[in-house]
Coordinates of C-alpha atoms in Angstrom, one line a residue:
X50 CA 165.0 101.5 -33.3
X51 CA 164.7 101.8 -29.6
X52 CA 163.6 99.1 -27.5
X53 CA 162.2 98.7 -24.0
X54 CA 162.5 95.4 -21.5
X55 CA 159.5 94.6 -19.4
X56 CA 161.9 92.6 -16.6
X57 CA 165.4 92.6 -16.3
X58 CA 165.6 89.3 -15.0
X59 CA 167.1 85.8 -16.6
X60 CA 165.6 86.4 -20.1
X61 CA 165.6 90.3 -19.7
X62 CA 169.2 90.6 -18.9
X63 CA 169.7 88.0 -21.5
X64 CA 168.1 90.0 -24.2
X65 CA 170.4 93.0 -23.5
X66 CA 173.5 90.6 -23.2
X67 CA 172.2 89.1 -27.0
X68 CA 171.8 93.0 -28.6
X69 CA 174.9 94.1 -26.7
X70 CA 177.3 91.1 -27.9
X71 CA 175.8 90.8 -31.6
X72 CA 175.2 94.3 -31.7
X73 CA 176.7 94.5 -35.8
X74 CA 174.9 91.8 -37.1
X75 CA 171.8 92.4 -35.4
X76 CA 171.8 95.9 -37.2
X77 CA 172.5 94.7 -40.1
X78 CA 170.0 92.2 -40.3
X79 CA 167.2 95.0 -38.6
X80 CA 168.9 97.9 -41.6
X81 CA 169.6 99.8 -38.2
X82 CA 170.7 100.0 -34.7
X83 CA 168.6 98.0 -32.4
X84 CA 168.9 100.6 -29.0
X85 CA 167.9 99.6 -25.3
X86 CA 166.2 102.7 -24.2
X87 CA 164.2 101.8 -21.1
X88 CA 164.0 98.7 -18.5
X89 CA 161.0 98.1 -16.1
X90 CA 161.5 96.4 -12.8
X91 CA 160.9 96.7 -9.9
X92 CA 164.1 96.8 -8.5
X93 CA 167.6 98.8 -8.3
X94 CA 170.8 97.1 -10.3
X95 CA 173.8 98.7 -9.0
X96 CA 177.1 98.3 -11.0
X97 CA 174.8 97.0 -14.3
X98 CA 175.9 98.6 -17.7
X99 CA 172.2 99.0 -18.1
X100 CA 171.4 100.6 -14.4
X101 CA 170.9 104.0 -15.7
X102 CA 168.3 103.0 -17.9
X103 CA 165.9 101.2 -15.4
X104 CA 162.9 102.5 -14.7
X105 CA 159.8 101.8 -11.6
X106 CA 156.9 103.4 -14.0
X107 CA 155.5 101.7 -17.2
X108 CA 154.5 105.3 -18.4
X109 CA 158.0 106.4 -19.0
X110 CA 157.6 103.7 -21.8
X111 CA 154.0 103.6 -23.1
X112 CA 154.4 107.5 -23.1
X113 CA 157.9 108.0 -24.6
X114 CA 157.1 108.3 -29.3
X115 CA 160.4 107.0 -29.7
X116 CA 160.7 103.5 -28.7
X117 CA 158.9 101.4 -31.1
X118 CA 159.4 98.2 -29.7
X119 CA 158.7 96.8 -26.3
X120 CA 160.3 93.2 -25.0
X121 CA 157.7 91.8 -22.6
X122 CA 159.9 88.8 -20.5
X123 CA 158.1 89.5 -16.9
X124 CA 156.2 86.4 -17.0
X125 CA 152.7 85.8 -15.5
X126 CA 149.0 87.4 -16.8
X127 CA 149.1 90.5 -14.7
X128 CA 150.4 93.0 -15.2
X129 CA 151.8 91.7 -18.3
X130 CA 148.7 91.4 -20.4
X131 CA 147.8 94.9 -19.7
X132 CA 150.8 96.3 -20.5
X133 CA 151.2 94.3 -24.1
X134 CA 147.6 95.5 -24.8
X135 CA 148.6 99.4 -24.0
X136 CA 151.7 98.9 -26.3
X137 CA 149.9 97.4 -29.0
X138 CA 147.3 99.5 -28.8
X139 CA 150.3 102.7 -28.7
X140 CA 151.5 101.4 -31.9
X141 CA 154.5 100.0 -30.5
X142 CA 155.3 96.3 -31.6
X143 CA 155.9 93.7 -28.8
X144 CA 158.0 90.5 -28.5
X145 CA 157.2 88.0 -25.7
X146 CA 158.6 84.7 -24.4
X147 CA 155.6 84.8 -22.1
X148 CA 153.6 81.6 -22.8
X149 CA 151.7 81.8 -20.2
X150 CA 150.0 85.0 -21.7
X151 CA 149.8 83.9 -24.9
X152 CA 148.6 80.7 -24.5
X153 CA 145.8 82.3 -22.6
X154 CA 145.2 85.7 -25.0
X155 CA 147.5 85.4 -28.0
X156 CA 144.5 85.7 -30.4
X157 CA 143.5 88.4 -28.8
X158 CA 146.6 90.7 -28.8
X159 CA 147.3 89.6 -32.6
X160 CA 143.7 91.1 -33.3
X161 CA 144.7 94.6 -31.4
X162 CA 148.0 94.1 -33.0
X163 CA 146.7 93.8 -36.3
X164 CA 144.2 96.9 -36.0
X165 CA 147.2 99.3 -35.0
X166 CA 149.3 97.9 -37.7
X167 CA 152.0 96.9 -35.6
X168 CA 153.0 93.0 -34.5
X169 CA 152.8 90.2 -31.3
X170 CA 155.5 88.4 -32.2
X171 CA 155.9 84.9 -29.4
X172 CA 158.8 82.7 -30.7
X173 CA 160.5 82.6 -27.5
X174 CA 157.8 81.9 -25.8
X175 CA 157.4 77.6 -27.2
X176 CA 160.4 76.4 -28.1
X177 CA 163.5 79.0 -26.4
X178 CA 165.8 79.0 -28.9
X179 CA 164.2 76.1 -31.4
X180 CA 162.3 78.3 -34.3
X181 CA 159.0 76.5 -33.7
X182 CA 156.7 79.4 -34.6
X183 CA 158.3 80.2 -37.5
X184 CA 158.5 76.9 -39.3
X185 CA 154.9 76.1 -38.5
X186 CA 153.8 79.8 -39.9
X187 CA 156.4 80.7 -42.7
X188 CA 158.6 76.9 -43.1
X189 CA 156.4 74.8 -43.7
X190 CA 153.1 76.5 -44.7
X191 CA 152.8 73.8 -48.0
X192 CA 151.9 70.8 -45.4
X193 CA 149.2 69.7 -43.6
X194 CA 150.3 68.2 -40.2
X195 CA 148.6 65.3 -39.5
X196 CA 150.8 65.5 -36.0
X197 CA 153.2 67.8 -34.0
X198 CA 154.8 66.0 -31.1
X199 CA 157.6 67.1 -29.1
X200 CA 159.7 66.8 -25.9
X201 CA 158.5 70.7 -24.9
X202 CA 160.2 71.0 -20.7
X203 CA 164.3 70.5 -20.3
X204 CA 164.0 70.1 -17.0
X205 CA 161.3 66.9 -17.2
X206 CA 163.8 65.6 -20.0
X207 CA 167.0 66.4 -17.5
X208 CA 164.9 64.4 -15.1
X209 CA 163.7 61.9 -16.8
X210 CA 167.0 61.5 -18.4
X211 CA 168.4 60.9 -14.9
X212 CA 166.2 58.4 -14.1
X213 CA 166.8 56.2 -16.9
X214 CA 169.9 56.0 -17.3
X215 CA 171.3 56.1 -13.3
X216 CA 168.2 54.2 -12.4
X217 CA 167.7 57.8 -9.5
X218 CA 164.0 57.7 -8.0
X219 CA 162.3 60.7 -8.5
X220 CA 163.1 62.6 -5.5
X221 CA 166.9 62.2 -5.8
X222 CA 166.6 63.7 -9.4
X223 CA 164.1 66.9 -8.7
X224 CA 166.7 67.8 -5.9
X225 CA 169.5 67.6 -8.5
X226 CA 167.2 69.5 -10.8
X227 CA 166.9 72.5 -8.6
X228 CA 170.5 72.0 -7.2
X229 CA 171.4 73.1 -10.9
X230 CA 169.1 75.3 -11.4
X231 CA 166.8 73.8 -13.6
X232 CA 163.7 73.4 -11.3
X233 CA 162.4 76.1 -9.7
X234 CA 161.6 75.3 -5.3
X235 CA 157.7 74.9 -5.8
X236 CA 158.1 72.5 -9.4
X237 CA 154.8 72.3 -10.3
X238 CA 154.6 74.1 -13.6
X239 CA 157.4 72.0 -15.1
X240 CA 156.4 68.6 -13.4
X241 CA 152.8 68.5 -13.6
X242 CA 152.9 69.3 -17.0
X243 CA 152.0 72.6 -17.4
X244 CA 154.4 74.2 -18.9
X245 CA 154.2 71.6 -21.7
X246 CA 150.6 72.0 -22.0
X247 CA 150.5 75.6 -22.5
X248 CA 152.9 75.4 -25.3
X249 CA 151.0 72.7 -27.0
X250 CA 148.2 74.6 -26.7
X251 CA 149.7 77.3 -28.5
X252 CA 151.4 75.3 -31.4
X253 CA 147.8 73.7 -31.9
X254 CA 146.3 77.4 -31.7
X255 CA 148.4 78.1 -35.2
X256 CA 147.8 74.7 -36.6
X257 CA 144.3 74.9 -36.6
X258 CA 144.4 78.5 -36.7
X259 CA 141.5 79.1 -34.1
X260 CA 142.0 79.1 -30.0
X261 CA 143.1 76.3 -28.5
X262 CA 142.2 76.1 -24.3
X263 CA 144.7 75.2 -22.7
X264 CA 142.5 74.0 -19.9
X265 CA 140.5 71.6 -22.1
X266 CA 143.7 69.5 -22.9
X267 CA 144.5 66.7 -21.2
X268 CA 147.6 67.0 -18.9
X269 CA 149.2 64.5 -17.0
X270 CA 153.1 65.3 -15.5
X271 CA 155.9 62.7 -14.7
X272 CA 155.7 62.6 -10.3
X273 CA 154.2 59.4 -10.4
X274 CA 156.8 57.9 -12.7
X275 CA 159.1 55.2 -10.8
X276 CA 161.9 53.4 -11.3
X277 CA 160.1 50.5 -12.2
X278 CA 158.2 51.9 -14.8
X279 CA 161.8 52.8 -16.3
X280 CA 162.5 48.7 -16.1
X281 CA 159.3 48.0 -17.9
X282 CA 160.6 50.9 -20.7
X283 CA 163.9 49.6 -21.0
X284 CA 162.6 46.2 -21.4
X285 CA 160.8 46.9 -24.5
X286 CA 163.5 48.9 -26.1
X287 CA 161.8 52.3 -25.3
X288 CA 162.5 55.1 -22.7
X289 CA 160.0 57.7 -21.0
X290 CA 159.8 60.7 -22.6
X291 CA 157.3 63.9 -21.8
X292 CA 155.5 64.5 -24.8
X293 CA 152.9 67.1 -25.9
X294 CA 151.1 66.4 -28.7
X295 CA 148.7 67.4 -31.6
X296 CA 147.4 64.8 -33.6
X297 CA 144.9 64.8 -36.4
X298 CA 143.0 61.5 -36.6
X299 CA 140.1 59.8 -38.3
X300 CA 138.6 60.0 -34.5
X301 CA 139.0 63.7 -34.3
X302 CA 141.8 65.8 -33.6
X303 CA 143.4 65.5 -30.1
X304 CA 146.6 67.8 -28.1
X305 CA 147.3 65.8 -24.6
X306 CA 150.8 66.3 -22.1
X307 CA 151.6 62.9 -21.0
X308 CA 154.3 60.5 -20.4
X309 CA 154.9 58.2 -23.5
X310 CA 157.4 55.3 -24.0
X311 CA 159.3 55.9 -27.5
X312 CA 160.8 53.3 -28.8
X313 CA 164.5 53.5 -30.3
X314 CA 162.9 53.8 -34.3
X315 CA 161.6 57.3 -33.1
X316 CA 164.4 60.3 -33.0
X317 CA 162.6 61.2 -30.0
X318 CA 164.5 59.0 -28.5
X319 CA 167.5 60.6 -28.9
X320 CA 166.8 63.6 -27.0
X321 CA 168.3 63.7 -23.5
X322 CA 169.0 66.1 -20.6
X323 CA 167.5 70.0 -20.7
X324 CA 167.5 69.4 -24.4
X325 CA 164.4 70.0 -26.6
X326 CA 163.1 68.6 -29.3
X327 CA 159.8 68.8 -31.7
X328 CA 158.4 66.1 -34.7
X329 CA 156.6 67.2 -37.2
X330 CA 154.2 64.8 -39.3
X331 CA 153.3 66.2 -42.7
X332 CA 151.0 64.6 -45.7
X333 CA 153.3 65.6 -48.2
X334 CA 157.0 66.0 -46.0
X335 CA 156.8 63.2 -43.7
X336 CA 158.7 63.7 -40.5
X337 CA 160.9 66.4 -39.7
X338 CA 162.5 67.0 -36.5
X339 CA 163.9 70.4 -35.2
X340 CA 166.4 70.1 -31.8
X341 CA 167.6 72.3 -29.6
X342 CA 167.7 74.2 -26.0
X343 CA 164.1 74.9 -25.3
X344 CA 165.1 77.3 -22.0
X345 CA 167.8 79.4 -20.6
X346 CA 168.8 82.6 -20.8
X347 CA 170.7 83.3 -24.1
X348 CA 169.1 80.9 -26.1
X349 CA 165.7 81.8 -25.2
X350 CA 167.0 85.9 -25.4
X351 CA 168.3 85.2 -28.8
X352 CA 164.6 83.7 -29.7
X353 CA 163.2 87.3 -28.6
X354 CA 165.9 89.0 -30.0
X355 CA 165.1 87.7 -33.4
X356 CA 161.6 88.7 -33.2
X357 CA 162.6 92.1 -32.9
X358 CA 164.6 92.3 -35.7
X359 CA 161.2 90.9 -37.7
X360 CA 159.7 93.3 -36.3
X361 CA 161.9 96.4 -36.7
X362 CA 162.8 95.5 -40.8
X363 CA 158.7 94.8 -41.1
X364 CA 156.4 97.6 -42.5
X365 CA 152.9 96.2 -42.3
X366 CA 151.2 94.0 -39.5
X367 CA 152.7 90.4 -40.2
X368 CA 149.5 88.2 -40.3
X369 CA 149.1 84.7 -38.0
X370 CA 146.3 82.4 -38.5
X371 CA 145.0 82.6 -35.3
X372 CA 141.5 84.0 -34.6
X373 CA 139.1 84.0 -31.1
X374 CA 136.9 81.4 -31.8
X375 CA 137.6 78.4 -29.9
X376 CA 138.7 75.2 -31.0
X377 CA 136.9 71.8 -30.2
X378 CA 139.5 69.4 -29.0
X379 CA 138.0 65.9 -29.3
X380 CA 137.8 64.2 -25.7
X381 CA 141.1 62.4 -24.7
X382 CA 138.6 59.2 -24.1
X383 CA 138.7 58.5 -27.6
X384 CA 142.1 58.4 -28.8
X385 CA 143.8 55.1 -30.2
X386 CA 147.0 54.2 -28.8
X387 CA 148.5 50.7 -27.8
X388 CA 149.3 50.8 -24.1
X389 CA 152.1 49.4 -21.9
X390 CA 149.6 48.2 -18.7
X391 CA 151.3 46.8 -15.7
X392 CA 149.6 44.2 -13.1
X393 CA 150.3 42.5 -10.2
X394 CA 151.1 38.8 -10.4
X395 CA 151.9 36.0 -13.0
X396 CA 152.2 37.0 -17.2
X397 CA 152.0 32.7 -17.5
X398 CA 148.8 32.4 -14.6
X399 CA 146.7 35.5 -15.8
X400 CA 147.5 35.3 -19.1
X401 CA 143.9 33.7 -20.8
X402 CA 142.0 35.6 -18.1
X403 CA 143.9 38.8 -19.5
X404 CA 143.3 37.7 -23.4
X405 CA 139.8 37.5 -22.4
X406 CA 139.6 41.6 -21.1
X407 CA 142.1 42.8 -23.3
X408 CA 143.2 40.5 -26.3
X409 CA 146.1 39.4 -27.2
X410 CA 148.9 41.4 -26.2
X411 CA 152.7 40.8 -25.6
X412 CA 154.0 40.5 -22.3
X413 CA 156.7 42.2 -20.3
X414 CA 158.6 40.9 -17.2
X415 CA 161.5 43.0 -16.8
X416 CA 164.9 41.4 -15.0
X417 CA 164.7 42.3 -10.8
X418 CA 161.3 42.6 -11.2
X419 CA 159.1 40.0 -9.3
X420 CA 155.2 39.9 -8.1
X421 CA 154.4 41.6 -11.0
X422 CA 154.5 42.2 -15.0
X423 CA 153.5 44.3 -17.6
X424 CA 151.7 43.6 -20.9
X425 CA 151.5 45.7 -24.6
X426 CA 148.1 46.0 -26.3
X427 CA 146.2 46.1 -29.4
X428 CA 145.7 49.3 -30.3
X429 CA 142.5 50.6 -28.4
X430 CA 141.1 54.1 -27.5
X431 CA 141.8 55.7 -23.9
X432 CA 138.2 55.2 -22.6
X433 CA 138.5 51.4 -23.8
X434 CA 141.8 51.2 -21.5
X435 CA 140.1 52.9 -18.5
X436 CA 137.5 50.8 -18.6
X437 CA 139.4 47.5 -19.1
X438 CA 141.6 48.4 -16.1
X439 CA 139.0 49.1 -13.8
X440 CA 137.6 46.0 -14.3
X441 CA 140.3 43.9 -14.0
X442 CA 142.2 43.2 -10.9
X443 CA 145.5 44.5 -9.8
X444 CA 146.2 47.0 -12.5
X445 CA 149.1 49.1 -11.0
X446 CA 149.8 52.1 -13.8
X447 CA 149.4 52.4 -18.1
X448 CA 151.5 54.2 -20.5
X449 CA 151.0 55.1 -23.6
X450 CA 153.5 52.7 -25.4
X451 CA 154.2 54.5 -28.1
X452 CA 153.2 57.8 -30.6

């Protein structure tokens, strides 16, 4: 089977690295040889045991019969949605670790996929090197989640990791973060949350099995996070963690990016530095967690690379339940959570005018903090927060206290 890469750089190199290393068992497990062939970029790679094979023009490759497969890791919408839509529509399988594209048209291309008779194939692009895709569409098929939520950035987690435990503001730590490579110079994607959103967006796309706009979910990153907020965490036996979430309730169903303090009694907990992980809620399994590197370049290459294989033993389009027609998120207003709230001032002076906006709730005065203190609620929707906290004096930040 021959193969072309769309981008030879961190995941591209990665995926020849993967097919040239585990070369034997990969053929094995596709019943042949999996061949590199072609590799588009832009640029020259001198001294590269793949040089010889790099090509400027995408026709060498939509053109050539013989390559059957074609490993799209350029990142971005263009040109990369038009050249997975000529492939597909060539009869050539593609593999992707592009969420950004899928997020945006992967109901689309599994449609043109599924006309030609060939497959769009994404597990790289959600979890890296966790099998996300595969367990919600072939593991775990008998279930019906009631939620999916899951630390989805490692370097939010390696930052947010810093924080708590060296007690680093966040400047200090998004400099060590793209000291190590782990943050890109302009952040946004990863800090703002979305990077996280898209691939929420996408896991909710196959759970609901319709599309899933990633635009219409609400997204909220980690830059205002402080090391207070860390205090107030700590205090209660939780730590900050960047969560995206789906969640089917009696109030609709809901997918949000947001900061949330888990408490110790959730694995999430666990799950520290550029590390991944994803909880899944079933009716008839209850909770199971999968963990691993969501990023970097042989984990994530070995995600694509897998997908390949799928592809080259397959004989028929392999079907996902994910069609065009949008999805209906219910607004973000009217999901139940408890909140941890904080407010300038006394807990013992402010506490009956507090019962009196917000019920009773526990309150939270973390050690070294002063002229200020935090309180956990009742369970109430978002809206019902907003509201409450607009009306009542001082109210610094909220967090979801728990999922």
């Amino acid at each position: 089977m021959n193969i072309a890469i769309l981008g030879y750089g961190t995941v591209g190199s990665g995926v020849a690295q993967v097919i040239t290393e585990n070369q034997d068992i990969i053929a094995k497990k596709a019943r042949q040889p999996i061949r590199i062939s072609h590799i588009l970029d832009l640029r020259e790679f001198p001294g590269d045991p793949f040089a010889d094979l790099v090509t400027h023009d995408y026709n060498d490759i939509i053109s050539d019969p013989e390559v059957g497969i074609v490993v799209e890791v350029m990142g971005g919408l263009r040109p990369a949605y038009e050249f997975t839509r000529q492939a597909l529509e060539a009869g050539k399988s593609v593999a992707t670790s592009n969420k950004e594209l899928v997020a945006a048209h992967g109901a689309e291309l599994i449609r043109i996929a599924a006309e030609h008779n060939v497959n769009y194939l994404f597990e790289a692009a959600v979890g890296g090197g966790i099998p996300l895709i595969r367990t919600i569409c072939h593991g775990l098929t008998a279930d019906r989640f009631s939620r999916i939520s899951g630390i989805l950035n490692g370097t939010t987690n390696y930052m947010l990791t810093k924080m708590s435990k060296e007690g680093a503001d966040y400047a200090e730590v998004l400099s060590q973060a793209q000291a190590n490579g782990y943050a890109e110079r302009d952040p946004s994607a990863d800090v703002e949350g979305y990077d996280a959103c898209r691939k929420i967006a996408i896991i909710s796309s196959l759970i609901t099995g319709k599309q899933v706009d990633y635009q219409k979910i609400s997204t909220t990153g980690i830059t205002k996070i402080t090391t207070a907020d860390f205090a107030y965490a700590h205090a209660v036996g939780a730590d900050i963690k960047l969560l995206g979430t789906y969640a089917a309730e009696e109030e609709g169903t809901f997918a949000f990016v947001a900061p949330v303090m888990v408490g110790k009694d959730n694995p999430l907990y666990t799950v520290r530095d550029v590390y991944n992980a994803v909880l899944f809620r079933g009716n008839m399994l209850e909770d199971v967690m999968l963990y691993g590197q969501g990023a970097g370049k042989t984990p994530t290459a070995s995600a694509v690379v897998s997908d390949v294989v799928e592809e080259a033993v397959s004989t028929s389009h392999i079907p996902l339940a994910w069609d065009s027609e949008e999805f209906e998120l219910t607004d973000i207003g009217q999901y139940r959570t408890r909140f941890l709230i904080r407010f300038e001032g006394s807990a013992d002076v402010r506490r009956a005018e507090l019962e009196e906006t917000f019920g009773s709730f526990t309150a939270v005065t973390p050690e070294g903090i002063s002229s200020e203190f935090g309180i956990v609620t009742q369970e109430m929707t978002v809206a019902q927060m907003q509201e409450k906290c607009a009306r009542t004096e001082g109210c610094i930040t909220s967090f979801y206290y728990t999922i």
